JSON list of C-alpha atoms in Angstrom, two decimals:
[
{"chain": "A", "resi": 1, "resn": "UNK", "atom": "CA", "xyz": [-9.76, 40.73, 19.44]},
{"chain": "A", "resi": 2, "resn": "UNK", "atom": "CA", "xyz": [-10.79, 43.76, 17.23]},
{"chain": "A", "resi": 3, "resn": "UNK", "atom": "CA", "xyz": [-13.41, 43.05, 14.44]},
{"chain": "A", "resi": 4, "resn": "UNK", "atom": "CA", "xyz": [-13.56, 44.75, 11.39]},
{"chain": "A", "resi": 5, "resn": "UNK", "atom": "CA", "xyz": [-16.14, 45.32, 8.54]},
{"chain": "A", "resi": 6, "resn": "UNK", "atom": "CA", "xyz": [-15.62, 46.74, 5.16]},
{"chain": "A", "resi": 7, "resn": "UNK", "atom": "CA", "xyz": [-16.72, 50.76, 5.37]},
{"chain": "A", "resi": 8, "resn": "UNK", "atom": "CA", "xyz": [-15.94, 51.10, 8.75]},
{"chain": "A", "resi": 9, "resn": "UNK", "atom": "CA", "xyz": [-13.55, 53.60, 9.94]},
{"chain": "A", "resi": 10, "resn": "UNK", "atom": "CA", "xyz": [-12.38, 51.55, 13.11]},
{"chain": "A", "resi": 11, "resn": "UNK", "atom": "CA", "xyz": [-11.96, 48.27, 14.82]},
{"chain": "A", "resi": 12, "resn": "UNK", "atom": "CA", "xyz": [-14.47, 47.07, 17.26]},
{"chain": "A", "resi": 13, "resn": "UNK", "atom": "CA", "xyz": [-15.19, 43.99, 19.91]},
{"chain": "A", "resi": 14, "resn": "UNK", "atom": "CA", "xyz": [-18.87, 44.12, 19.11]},
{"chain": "A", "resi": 15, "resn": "UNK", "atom": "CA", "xyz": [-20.78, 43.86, 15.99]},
{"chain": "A", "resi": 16, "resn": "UNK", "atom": "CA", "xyz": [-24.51, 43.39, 15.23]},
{"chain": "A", "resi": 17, "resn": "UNK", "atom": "CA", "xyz": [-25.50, 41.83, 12.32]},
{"chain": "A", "resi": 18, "resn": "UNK", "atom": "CA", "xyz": [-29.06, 42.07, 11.01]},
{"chain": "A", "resi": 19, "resn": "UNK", "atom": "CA", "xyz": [-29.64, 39.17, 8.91]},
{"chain": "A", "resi": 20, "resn": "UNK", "atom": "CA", "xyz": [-28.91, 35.59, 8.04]},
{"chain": "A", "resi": 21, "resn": "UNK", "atom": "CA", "xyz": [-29.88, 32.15, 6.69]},
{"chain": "A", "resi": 22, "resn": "UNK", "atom": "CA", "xyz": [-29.19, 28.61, 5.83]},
{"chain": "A", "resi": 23, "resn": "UNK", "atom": "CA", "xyz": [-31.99, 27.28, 3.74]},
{"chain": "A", "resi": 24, "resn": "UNK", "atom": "CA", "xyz": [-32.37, 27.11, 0.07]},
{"chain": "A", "resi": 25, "resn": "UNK", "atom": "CA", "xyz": [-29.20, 27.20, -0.59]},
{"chain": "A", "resi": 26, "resn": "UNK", "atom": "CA", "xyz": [-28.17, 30.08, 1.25]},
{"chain": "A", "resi": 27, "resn": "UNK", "atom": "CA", "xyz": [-25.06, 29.69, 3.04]},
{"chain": "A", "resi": 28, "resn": "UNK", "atom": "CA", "xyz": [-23.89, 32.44, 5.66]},
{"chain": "A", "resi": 29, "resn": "UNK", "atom": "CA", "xyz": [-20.40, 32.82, 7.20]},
{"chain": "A", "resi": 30, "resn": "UNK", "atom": "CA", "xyz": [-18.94, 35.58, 9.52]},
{"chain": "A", "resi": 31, "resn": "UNK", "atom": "CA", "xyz": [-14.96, 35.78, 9.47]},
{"chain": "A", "resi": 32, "resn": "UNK", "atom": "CA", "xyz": [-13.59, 37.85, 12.31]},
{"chain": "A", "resi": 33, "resn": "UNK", "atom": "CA", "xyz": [-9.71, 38.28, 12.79]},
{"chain": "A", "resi": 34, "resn": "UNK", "atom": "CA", "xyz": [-7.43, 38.38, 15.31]},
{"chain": "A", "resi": 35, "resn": "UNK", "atom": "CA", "xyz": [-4.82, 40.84, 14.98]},
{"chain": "A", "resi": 36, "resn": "UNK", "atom": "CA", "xyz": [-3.54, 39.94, 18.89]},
{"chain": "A", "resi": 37, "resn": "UNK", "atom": "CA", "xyz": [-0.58, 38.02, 19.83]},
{"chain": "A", "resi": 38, "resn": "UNK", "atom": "CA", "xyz": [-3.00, 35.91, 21.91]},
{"chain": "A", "resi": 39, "resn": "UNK", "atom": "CA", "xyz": [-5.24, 33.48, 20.68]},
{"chain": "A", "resi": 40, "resn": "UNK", "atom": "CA", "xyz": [-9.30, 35.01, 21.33]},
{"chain": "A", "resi": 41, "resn": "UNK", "atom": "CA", "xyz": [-12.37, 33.24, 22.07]},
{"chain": "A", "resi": 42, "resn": "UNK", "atom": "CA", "xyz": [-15.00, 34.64, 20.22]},
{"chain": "A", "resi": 43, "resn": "UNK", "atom": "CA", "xyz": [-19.01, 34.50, 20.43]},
{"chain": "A", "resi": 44, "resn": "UNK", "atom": "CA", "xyz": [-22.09, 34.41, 18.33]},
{"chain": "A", "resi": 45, "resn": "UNK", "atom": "CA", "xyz": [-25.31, 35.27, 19.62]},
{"chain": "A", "resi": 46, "resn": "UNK", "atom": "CA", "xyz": [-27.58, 33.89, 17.17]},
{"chain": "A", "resi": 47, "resn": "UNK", "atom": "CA", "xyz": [-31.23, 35.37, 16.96]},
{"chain": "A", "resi": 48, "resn": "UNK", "atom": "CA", "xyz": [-33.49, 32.89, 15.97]},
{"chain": "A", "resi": 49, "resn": "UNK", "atom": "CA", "xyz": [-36.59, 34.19, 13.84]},
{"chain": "A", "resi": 50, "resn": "UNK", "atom": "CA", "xyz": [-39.29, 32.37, 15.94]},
{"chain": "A", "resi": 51, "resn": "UNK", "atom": "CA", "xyz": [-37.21, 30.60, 18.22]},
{"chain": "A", "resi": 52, "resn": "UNK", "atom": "CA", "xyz": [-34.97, 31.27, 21.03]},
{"chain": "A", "resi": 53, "resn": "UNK", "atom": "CA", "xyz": [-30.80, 32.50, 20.63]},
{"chain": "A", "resi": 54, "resn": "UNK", "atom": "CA", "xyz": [-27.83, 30.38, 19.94]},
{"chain": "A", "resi": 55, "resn": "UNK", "atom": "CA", "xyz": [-25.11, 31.02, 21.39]},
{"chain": "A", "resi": 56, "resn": "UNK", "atom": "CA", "xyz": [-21.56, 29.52, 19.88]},
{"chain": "A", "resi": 57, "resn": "UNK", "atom": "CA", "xyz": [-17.78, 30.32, 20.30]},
{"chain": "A", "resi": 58, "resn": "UNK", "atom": "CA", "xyz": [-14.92, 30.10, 18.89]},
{"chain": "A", "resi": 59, "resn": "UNK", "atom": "CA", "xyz": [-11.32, 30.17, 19.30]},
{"chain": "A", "resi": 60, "resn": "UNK", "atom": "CA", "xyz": [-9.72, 32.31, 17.05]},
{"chain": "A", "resi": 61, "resn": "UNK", "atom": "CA", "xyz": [-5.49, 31.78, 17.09]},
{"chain": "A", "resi": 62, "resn": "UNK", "atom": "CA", "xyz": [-3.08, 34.70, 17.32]},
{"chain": "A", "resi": 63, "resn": "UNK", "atom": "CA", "xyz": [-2.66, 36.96, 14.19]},
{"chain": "A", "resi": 64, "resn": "UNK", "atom": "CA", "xyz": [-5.61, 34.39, 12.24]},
{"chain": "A", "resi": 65, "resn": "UNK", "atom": "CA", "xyz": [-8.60, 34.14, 10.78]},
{"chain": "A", "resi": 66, "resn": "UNK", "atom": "CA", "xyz": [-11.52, 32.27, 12.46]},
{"chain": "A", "resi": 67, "resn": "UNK", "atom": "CA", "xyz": [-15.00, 31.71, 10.76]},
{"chain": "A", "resi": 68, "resn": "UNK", "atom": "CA", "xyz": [-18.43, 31.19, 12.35]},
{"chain": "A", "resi": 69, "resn": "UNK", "atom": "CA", "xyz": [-20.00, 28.81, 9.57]},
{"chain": "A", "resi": 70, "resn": "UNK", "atom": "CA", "xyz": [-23.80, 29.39, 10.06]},
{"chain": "A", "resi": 71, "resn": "UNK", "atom": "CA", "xyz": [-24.85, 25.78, 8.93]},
{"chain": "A", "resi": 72, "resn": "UNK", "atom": "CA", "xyz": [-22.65, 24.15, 11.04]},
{"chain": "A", "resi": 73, "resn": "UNK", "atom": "CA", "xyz": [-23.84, 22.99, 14.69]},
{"chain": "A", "resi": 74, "resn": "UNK", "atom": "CA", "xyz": [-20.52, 23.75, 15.78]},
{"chain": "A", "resi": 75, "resn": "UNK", "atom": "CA", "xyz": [-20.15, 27.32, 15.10]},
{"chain": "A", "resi": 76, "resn": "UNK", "atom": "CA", "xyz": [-23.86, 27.84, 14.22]},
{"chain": "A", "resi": 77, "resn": "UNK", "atom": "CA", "xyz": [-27.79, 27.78, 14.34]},
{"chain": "A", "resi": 78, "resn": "UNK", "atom": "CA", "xyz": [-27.90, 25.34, 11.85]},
{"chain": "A", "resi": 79, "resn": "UNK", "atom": "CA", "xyz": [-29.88, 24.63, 8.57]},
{"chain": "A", "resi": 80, "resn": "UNK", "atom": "CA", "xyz": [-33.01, 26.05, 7.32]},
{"chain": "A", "resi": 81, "resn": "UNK", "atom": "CA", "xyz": [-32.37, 29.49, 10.09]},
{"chain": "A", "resi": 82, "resn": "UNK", "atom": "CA", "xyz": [-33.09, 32.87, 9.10]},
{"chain": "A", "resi": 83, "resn": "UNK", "atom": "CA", "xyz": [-31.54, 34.99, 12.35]},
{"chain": "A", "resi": 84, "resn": "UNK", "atom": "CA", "xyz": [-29.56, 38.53, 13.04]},
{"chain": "A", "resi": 85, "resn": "UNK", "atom": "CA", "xyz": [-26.25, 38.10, 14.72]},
{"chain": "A", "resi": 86, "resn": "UNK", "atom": "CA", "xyz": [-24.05, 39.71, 17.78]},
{"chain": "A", "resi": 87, "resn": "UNK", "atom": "CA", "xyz": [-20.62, 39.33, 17.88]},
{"chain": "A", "resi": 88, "resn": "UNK", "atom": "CA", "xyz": [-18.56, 39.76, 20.81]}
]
């Protein structure tokens, strides 16, 4: 799966992310796409300020859209999480 980001001249696999957070109203979410004709399992690594990493995945269906939602257990850290992000 390539992963894009606005200003960025070409696709990737990996991204780094250097900040995030759930609390106070705060809401993060990191979209990725899947320009494949395969369906792509995709992981978080989240950084926990003071704590140790999450790690999530997801399965992101062919030619689709698939959302890490940061507040969510599933696909997340959780609530009331600052943390930096890799996505592979």
């Amino acid at each position: 799966v390539a992963l894009r980001a606005m200003g960025v001249a070409a696709p990737s696999t990996e991204w780094c992310l250097g900040e995030g957070f759930t609390g106070f109203g705060w809401e993060t979410f990191i979209s990725v796409g899947n320009p494949t004709a395969n369906a792509a399992t995709v992981t978080a690594i989240f950084n926990i300020d003071g704590g140790a990493p999450v790690v999530r995945q997801i399965v992101v269906p062919a030619n689709s859209r698939g959302t890490f939602i940061a507040r969510d257990l599933a696909s997340g850290p959780g609530i009331d999480v600052a943390f930096g992000a890799k996505i592979t």
